[in-house]
Coordinates of C-alpha atoms and ligand atoms in Angstrom, one line a residue:
M95 CA 69.4 115.9 110.7
K96 CA 71.1 117.7 113.9
S97 CA 68.5 117.6 117.4
N98 CA 69.5 120.9 118.5
T99 CA 67.3 123.9 117.4
N100 CA 70.5 126.4 116.8
S101 CA 72.1 126.1 113.8
K102 CA 75.2 126.1 114.9
N103 CA 77.9 123.2 114.0
T104 CA 79.1 120.7 117.5
A105 CA 82.3 121.0 118.1
V106 CA 83.0 117.6 120.9
I107 CA 86.0 118.2 123.1
V108 CA 87.4 114.4 123.7
I109 CA 89.0 114.1 127.0
A110 CA 90.2 110.8 128.1
T111 CA 91.7 110.7 132.0
Y112 CA 93.1 108.3 133.5
N113 CA 93.7 109.5 137.4
E114 CA 94.2 113.6 136.4
A115 CA 92.4 114.1 139.9
G116 CA 94.6 116.9 140.0
S117 CA 94.3 118.6 136.6
I118 CA 90.4 118.3 135.8
Q119 CA 88.8 120.5 138.0
E120 CA 91.3 123.6 136.9
M121 CA 90.7 122.9 133.2
L122 CA 86.8 122.2 133.1
D123 CA 87.1 125.7 134.8
T124 CA 89.3 126.7 132.0
L125 CA 87.7 125.1 128.9
F126 CA 84.1 126.4 130.4
G127 CA 85.0 129.5 131.9
K128 CA 87.9 130.9 128.8
I129 CA 88.1 128.9 126.4
I130 CA 84.4 127.9 125.1
P131 CA 83.3 131.7 124.7
Q132 CA 85.8 132.2 122.9
I133 CA 84.2 130.4 119.8
P134 CA 80.6 131.5 119.5
N135 CA 80.2 130.1 116.5
W136 CA 80.7 126.8 117.5
D137 CA 78.4 124.9 120.2
C138 CA 80.7 123.2 122.5
K139 CA 81.0 120.2 124.5
V140 CA 83.4 118.5 126.7
L141 CA 83.5 114.1 126.9
I142 CA 85.1 113.0 129.8
V143 CA 86.1 109.7 129.2
D144 CA 87.4 108.1 132.7
D145 CA 88.3 104.3 133.1
T146 CA 87.0 104.2 136.6
S147 CA 90.5 106.1 138.0
P148 CA 91.1 105.1 141.4
D149 CA 92.0 108.5 142.5
K150 CA 88.0 108.9 141.2
T151 CA 88.5 111.7 139.0
Y152 CA 85.1 111.0 137.4
E153 CA 83.6 111.7 141.0
I154 CA 85.2 115.8 140.1
V155 CA 83.7 115.5 136.7
Q156 CA 80.2 114.3 138.0
K157 CA 80.0 117.6 140.5
N158 CA 80.8 120.0 137.8
Q159 CA 78.2 118.2 135.6
K160 CA 75.4 120.2 137.7
K161 CA 77.9 123.6 137.2
Y162 CA 78.1 122.6 133.8
S163 CA 75.4 121.8 131.2
D164 CA 77.4 121.0 128.8
L165 CA 80.1 118.7 129.9
H166 CA 79.2 114.6 129.8
L167 CA 80.8 111.4 130.9
V168 CA 81.3 108.2 129.7
I169 CA 82.7 105.8 132.5
N170 CA 84.8 102.8 130.9
P171 CA 84.8 99.8 133.3
V172 CA 88.1 98.9 132.8
K173 CA 90.7 100.1 131.6
L174 CA 92.0 99.3 128.3
G175 CA 94.0 102.3 127.0
M176 CA 94.1 105.9 125.6
G177 CA 92.7 104.8 122.1
N178 CA 90.2 102.7 123.5
A179 CA 88.6 105.8 125.8
I180 CA 88.8 107.9 122.6
V181 CA 87.4 105.5 120.3
K182 CA 84.1 105.1 123.0
G183 CA 84.4 109.1 123.1
F184 CA 84.2 109.5 119.4
H185 CA 81.0 107.2 119.5
Y186 CA 79.4 108.9 122.0
A187 CA 80.1 112.0 120.5
M188 CA 78.6 111.2 116.8
D189 CA 75.6 109.2 118.3
K190 CA 74.7 111.4 121.1
L191 CA 75.9 114.9 120.7
N192 CA 75.3 115.3 117.3
A193 CA 78.9 116.2 116.8
D194 CA 80.6 117.7 113.1
V195 CA 83.8 118.0 114.8
V196 CA 85.4 115.7 117.6
C197 CA 88.6 117.1 119.3
E198 CA 91.3 114.9 120.8
F199 CA 93.0 116.8 124.0
D200 CA 95.1 116.0 127.2
A201 CA 93.6 116.4 130.5
D202 CA 97.2 117.2 132.1
F203 CA 97.3 121.2 130.5
Q204 CA 100.9 119.6 128.1
H205 CA 97.8 120.5 125.4
P206 CA 97.4 124.5 125.7
P207 CA 93.9 125.0 126.0
Q208 CA 94.1 128.7 124.2
D209 CA 94.5 126.0 121.0
I210 CA 91.2 124.7 120.5
P211 CA 90.0 128.4 119.4
K212 CA 93.3 127.8 116.8
L213 CA 92.0 123.7 115.7
L214 CA 88.1 124.8 115.1
A215 CA 89.3 128.5 113.2
E216 CA 90.8 125.9 110.7
I217 CA 87.7 124.1 110.4
D218 CA 85.6 126.9 109.2
K219 CA 88.2 127.7 107.2
G220 CA 87.6 124.1 105.3
Y221 CA 89.8 121.7 106.6
D222 CA 89.0 118.5 107.6
F223 CA 92.0 117.3 109.8
V224 CA 93.8 119.8 111.8
L225 CA 97.1 118.8 114.2
G226 CA 98.7 120.0 116.8
S227 CA 102.3 119.6 115.7
R228 CA 105.7 120.2 117.6
K229 CA 107.8 120.2 114.7
I230 CA 106.9 123.4 112.9
K231 CA 107.7 126.6 113.6
G232 CA 106.6 128.1 116.2
G233 CA 105.8 124.8 118.1
S234 CA 108.2 122.9 120.5
V235 CA 108.6 120.4 123.4
P236 CA 109.6 121.2 126.5
D237 CA 113.4 122.7 127.4
S238 CA 113.9 120.2 129.9
W239 CA 113.5 117.5 128.2
G240 CA 116.6 115.8 127.5
L241 CA 118.4 115.0 124.6
M242 CA 117.4 111.6 124.3
R243 CA 114.2 112.2 124.6
K244 CA 113.5 115.3 121.7
F245 CA 115.7 112.6 119.7
F246 CA 113.6 110.0 120.1
T247 CA 110.4 111.6 119.9
Y248 CA 111.5 113.0 116.3
V249 CA 112.9 109.8 115.0
G250 CA 110.0 108.6 116.1
G251 CA 107.7 110.6 114.2
F252 CA 109.9 110.6 111.3
T253 CA 110.0 106.9 111.6
S254 CA 106.4 106.4 111.4
R255 CA 105.6 109.1 108.6
F256 CA 108.0 107.3 106.7
I257 CA 106.4 103.7 107.1
M258 CA 102.8 104.9 106.6
F259 CA 103.4 107.6 103.6
F260 CA 107.0 107.9 102.1
P261 CA 106.7 108.8 99.3
F262 CA 103.2 110.1 98.8
R263 CA 101.6 113.2 100.7
G264 CA 101.1 112.4 103.9
F265 CA 104.4 112.0 103.9
F266 CA 105.4 115.8 103.1
Q267 CA 101.9 116.9 105.1
I268 CA 102.8 115.6 108.5
T269 CA 105.4 116.3 110.9
D270 CA 104.1 115.3 114.0
P271 CA 102.0 112.1 113.2
T272 CA 101.9 111.0 116.9
T273 CA 100.6 114.3 118.3
G274 CA 97.8 113.9 120.5
L275 CA 96.2 117.6 120.0
R276 CA 93.9 117.4 117.4
A277 CA 89.8 118.2 115.2
S278 CA 88.7 115.8 113.0
R279 CA 85.8 116.5 110.7
V280 CA 82.9 113.7 111.9
K281 CA 81.0 113.7 108.1
G282 CA 82.9 111.9 105.1
F283 CA 85.3 111.2 107.7
V284 CA 85.3 109.8 111.3
D285 CA 81.7 108.3 110.1
Q286 CA 83.7 106.4 107.5
I287 CA 86.4 104.9 109.8
D288 CA 85.4 101.5 111.3
L289 CA 87.1 102.4 114.7
D290 CA 85.5 99.1 116.7
H291 CA 88.6 97.2 114.4
L292 CA 91.7 99.7 115.1
Y293 CA 95.4 98.0 115.2
S294 CA 95.8 98.7 119.0
L295 CA 93.6 100.5 121.7
K296 CA 96.4 101.7 123.0
F297 CA 98.6 105.1 122.3
G298 CA 99.0 103.7 118.7
Y299 CA 95.6 104.5 117.8
K300 CA 96.6 108.0 116.9
I301 CA 98.1 107.0 114.2
E302 CA 95.6 104.7 112.3
L303 CA 93.5 107.1 112.8
L304 CA 95.1 109.1 110.9
F305 CA 96.5 107.5 108.4
R306 CA 92.8 106.7 107.9
M307 CA 91.5 110.6 107.8
I308 CA 94.5 110.8 104.7
Q309 CA 93.4 107.7 103.1
L310 CA 89.5 109.1 103.2
G311 CA 91.5 112.3 101.4
A312 CA 91.1 114.8 104.2
K313 CA 92.1 118.8 103.9
V314 CA 95.1 118.7 106.4
K315 CA 96.3 121.7 108.7
E316 CA 99.4 121.6 111.3
I317 CA 99.2 124.5 114.1
P318 CA 102.4 125.2 115.9
L319 CA 101.8 123.3 119.4
K320 CA 104.0 124.5 121.9
F321 CA 104.1 121.2 124.3
G322 CA 103.9 121.5 127.7
L323 CA 105.7 119.8 130.9
R324 CA 102.8 118.2 133.1
E325 CA 102.2 119.8 136.6
K326 CA 100.2 117.7 138.1
G327 CA 100.0 113.5 138.2
E328 CA 102.0 111.5 135.8
S329 CA 102.3 110.3 132.5
K330 CA 100.5 107.1 131.5
I331 CA 102.8 106.8 128.1
A332 CA 103.5 102.9 128.8
K333 CA 107.3 101.8 127.9
D334 CA 106.3 100.1 124.8
T335 CA 104.8 102.9 123.0
A336 CA 107.5 103.1 120.6
K337 CA 106.9 99.8 119.3
D338 CA 102.6 99.8 119.2
I339 CA 103.2 103.2 117.5
L340 CA 105.9 101.2 115.1
F341 CA 103.5 98.1 114.7
V342 CA 100.2 99.7 113.5
S343 CA 102.6 102.2 111.2
I344 CA 103.6 99.3 109.7
K345 CA 100.4 97.8 109.6
C346 CA 98.5 100.7 108.1
R347 CA 101.3 100.6 105.3
W348 CA 100.9 96.8 104.8
Y349 CA 97.6 95.9 104.7
D350 CA 96.9 99.4 102.7
E351 CA 95.2 98.3 98.7
F352 CA 97.6 100.7 97.3
T353 CA 100.6 98.4 99.5
Q354 CA 98.8 95.1 98.7
K355 CA 98.3 95.6 94.9
F356 CA 101.8 97.4 94.3
L357 CA 103.2 93.7 95.9
K358 CA 101.2 91.4 94.1
F359 CA 102.1 94.0 90.9
G360 CA 105.5 92.9 91.7
T361 CA 105.2 89.4 92.2
V362 CA 103.7 88.9 88.9
G363 CA 106.0 90.8 87.2
G364 CA 109.3 89.6 88.7
I365 CA 107.5 85.8 87.5
G366 CA 107.2 87.2 83.9
F367 CA 110.9 87.8 84.5
V368 CA 111.6 84.6 85.4
I369 CA 109.6 83.0 82.7
N370 CA 111.5 85.8 79.9
F371 CA 114.9 85.0 81.4
V372 CA 114.3 81.2 81.4
G373 CA 112.2 80.7 78.5
F374 CA 115.2 82.6 76.8
R375 CA 117.5 80.1 77.8
L376 CA 115.6 77.2 77.0
L377 CA 114.4 78.7 73.5
K378 CA 118.2 79.2 72.5
I379 CA 119.4 75.6 73.5
T380 CA 116.2 74.0 71.5
F381 CA 116.6 76.3 68.3
K382 CA 120.3 75.8 68.4
D383 CA 120.5 73.5 65.3
L384 CA 118.0 75.5 63.4
P385 CA 119.8 76.1 59.9
Y386 CA 120.0 80.3 60.8
D387 CA 122.3 82.7 62.3
I388 CA 122.8 82.7 66.4
S389 CA 121.2 86.3 65.6
I390 CA 118.3 85.4 64.3
I391 CA 118.0 82.3 67.4
N392 CA 118.5 85.1 70.2
W393 CA 115.8 87.0 68.3
I394 CA 113.1 84.3 68.0
S395 CA 114.2 83.1 71.1
N396 CA 113.3 86.1 73.6
A397 CA 110.4 87.0 71.2
I398 CA 108.7 84.1 72.0
A399 CA 109.8 84.4 75.8
A400 CA 108.9 87.7 76.3
E401 CA 105.4 87.2 74.5
C402 CA 105.1 84.0 77.8
A403 CA 105.9 86.7 79.7
I404 CA 103.8 89.0 78.7
I405 CA 101.1 86.1 78.9
S406 CA 101.7 85.5 82.4
N407 CA 101.3 88.9 83.3
F408 CA 98.1 89.5 82.1
I409 CA 96.4 86.0 83.5
G410 CA 98.5 87.0 87.2
N411 CA 97.0 90.5 87.3
N412 CA 93.7 90.1 85.8
I413 CA 93.1 87.7 87.8
W414 CA 95.2 88.7 90.7
T415 CA 96.4 92.0 91.5
F416 CA 93.1 93.6 89.8
A417 CA 90.9 91.0 91.0
Q418 CA 88.4 93.4 92.1
E419 CA 88.8 95.3 88.0
K420 CA 88.7 91.7 86.6
I421 CA 87.9 91.8 83.4
T422 CA 85.7 88.8 82.1
S423 CA 83.6 89.4 79.2
F424 CA 85.6 88.3 75.2
N425 CA 86.0 91.1 73.7
Q426 CA 87.0 92.8 76.4
I427 CA 89.8 90.1 76.9
I428 CA 90.9 90.3 73.6
T429 CA 90.8 94.3 73.1
K430 CA 92.8 94.5 76.1
F431 CA 95.0 92.1 76.1
F432 CA 96.1 93.5 72.5
T433 CA 96.7 97.3 74.3
F434 CA 98.4 95.0 76.8
N435 CA 100.9 93.5 74.7
L436 CA 101.3 96.6 72.5
S437 CA 102.2 98.9 76.3
S438 CA 104.5 95.8 77.2
V439 CA 106.9 95.9 73.7
L440 CA 106.8 99.5 74.9
T441 CA 107.2 99.9 78.2
G442 CA 109.3 97.1 78.5
I443 CA 111.5 96.9 75.1
I444 CA 111.7 100.1 73.2
I445 CA 111.8 102.1 75.9
P446 CA 114.5 100.6 78.0
S447 CA 116.2 99.5 75.0
T448 CA 116.4 103.3 74.2
F449 CA 117.3 104.9 77.2
V450 CA 120.9 102.1 77.7
A451 CA 121.4 102.7 74.0
I452 CA 121.2 106.4 74.7
L453 CA 123.1 106.2 78.4
T454 CA 125.8 104.0 76.7
Y455 CA 126.5 106.8 73.4
L456 CA 126.8 109.2 76.5
L457 CA 129.0 107.1 79.4
G458 CA 130.2 104.0 77.2
D459 CA 129.2 100.4 77.6
Q460 CA 130.7 99.6 80.8
W461 CA 127.7 100.4 83.5
S462 CA 125.1 98.7 80.6
S463 CA 123.8 96.3 82.9
I464 CA 123.0 99.3 85.2
Y465 CA 121.8 101.3 82.8
L466 CA 119.3 98.5 82.6
V467 CA 118.6 98.4 86.0
I468 CA 117.9 102.1 86.2
G469 CA 115.6 101.7 83.0
I470 CA 113.7 98.9 84.5
F471 CA 112.8 100.5 87.8
L472 CA 112.8 103.7 86.6
I473 CA 111.2 103.7 83.3
T474 CA 109.2 100.2 83.0
I475 CA 107.8 99.6 86.9
P476 CA 106.5 103.4 87.0
L477 CA 105.0 103.2 83.2
N478 CA 103.2 100.0 83.7
W479 CA 101.9 100.3 86.8
L480 CA 100.3 103.5 85.3
V481 CA 99.0 101.5 82.6
Y482 CA 97.9 99.2 84.1
N483 CA 96.0 101.5 86.7
K484 CA 94.8 104.1 84.1
I485 CA 94.2 102.4 81.5
I486 CA 93.8 98.7 81.0
W487 CA 91.9 97.9 84.6
K488 CA 91.0 100.9 85.4
K489 CA 88.3 101.7 88.0
Q490 CA 84.5 102.2 86.9
Ligands
LIG612 N1 90.6 106.7 130.0 C1 92.2 106.7 130.1 N2 92.7 105.3 129.4 N3 92.7 108.0 129.7 C2 94.3 107.6 130.0 C3 94.9 106.3 129.5 C4 93.8 105.2 129.9 O1 94.2 104.1 129.5 N4 95.8 106.6 129.1 C5 96.4 108.3 129.1 N5 95.3 108.7 129.4 C6 95.3 110.1 129.3 C7 95.8 110.7 130.4 O2 94.8 110.8 131.3 C8 95.6 112.4 129.9 O3 94.6 113.1 130.0 C9 95.6 112.1 128.1 O4 95.1 110.2 127.8 C10 97.2 111.8 127.8 O5 97.9 110.9 128.8 P1 99.6 111.3 129.0 O6 99.9 109.9 130.0 O7 99.4 112.8 129.4 O8 100.2 110.6 127.9 P2 101.8 112.1 127.4 O9 101.4 113.2 128.1 O10 103.0 111.1 127.7 O11 101.7 111.8 126.0 C11 101.4 112.7 125.0 O12 101.9 113.2 124.1 C12 102.2 112.0 123.3 C13 103.1 112.4 122.4 O13 104.3 112.3 122.8 C14 99.8 113.0 124.9 O14 99.8 114.3 124.2 C15 99.8 112.2 123.8 O15 98.5 112.0 123.5 C16 100.9 111.9 122.5 O16 100.7 110.6 121.3
LIG613 MN1 101.2 114.7 129.9

């Protein structure tokens, strides 16, 4: 429930500041004088989160609070980093200011204030997460940045989006993952994120918030950002920022539920493969004196070894990979195990064998081991993953 009497939605522009005494006055005058009046359909508030700046940025803000009633200030007693400041701001915006949308914005005019109405216009269209991108048409970094700096921004951003999202949707949707200009919808998104346990309190927080928003299924839109030059004060970006962003990207991907499941699925499958391979060798030796042709002995040996692998896969996936969807009732175990067997024979034997046979027919026998490896990675693994997730251990 909203406490304000009008029916407008509330956007809180959260600005972290540390030693921004040179810019903050002009920024506040621009926001309240020029920008906010352009967006009458939004109830806009500005929230400054200052880490007790030695240059007393917060005192300038306090003075302005007499003039601007929608100006709010949170003073952090210690400097713990930009992420920490923004998180404090998000909490305050949601708990005290009834924010429907939170915008992240820099105090130093490197983000053009004119972009704020553009962010909110996209939210109006139904997007949940709008980002200013320096890498799409119309966006840019300052010309005067050296080649090295441009290169690092580009490679760093690409690496981060690759680590976090490849080959899924986010990888193609997000061109500028480290951007600091964003608007995020609160309901269903920011209010679902555990802001108090982020991997980084520094610049890397950006990456994790981005990851969580994508994970929550936010509708994403990028608008072009012409990133300006800083005119007053100094950048607070630290030397270890690249490392911070890299570590956060890796952690997000690694601890993601999907990744964890996929790794367990891979491990269980790998163990199954070893059981099949070693089992086949051992059974061959065991059966070698039986009065049958070697082809029959091979057939029996592999059939038994493969079934052992199938059983091992079923148990391993049931108690480990899909522990959350674990099948426990006896009847279900019987029917699901039957389906599992059937699909394993199809995806693990019939389909890849046919694939190898076709390629052998078309291209010759000299590469047959390669055909098999391709078949396993391109057909067996994806198909098994699909069948396990969509049929056997389907989420309720
Ligand atoms: N309270 C607080 N505490 N504010 C901070 C801190 C901090 O520890 N560190 C930085 N800030 C504030 C600055 O005062 C500024 O308003 C804003 O956060 C951005 O900091 P800058 O120091 O200007 O960062 P930058 O310009 O080098 O980095 C920009 O580009 C990056 C992408 O390349 C920012 O937009 C980043 O958000 C962005 O990731
Ligand atoms: Mn800056």
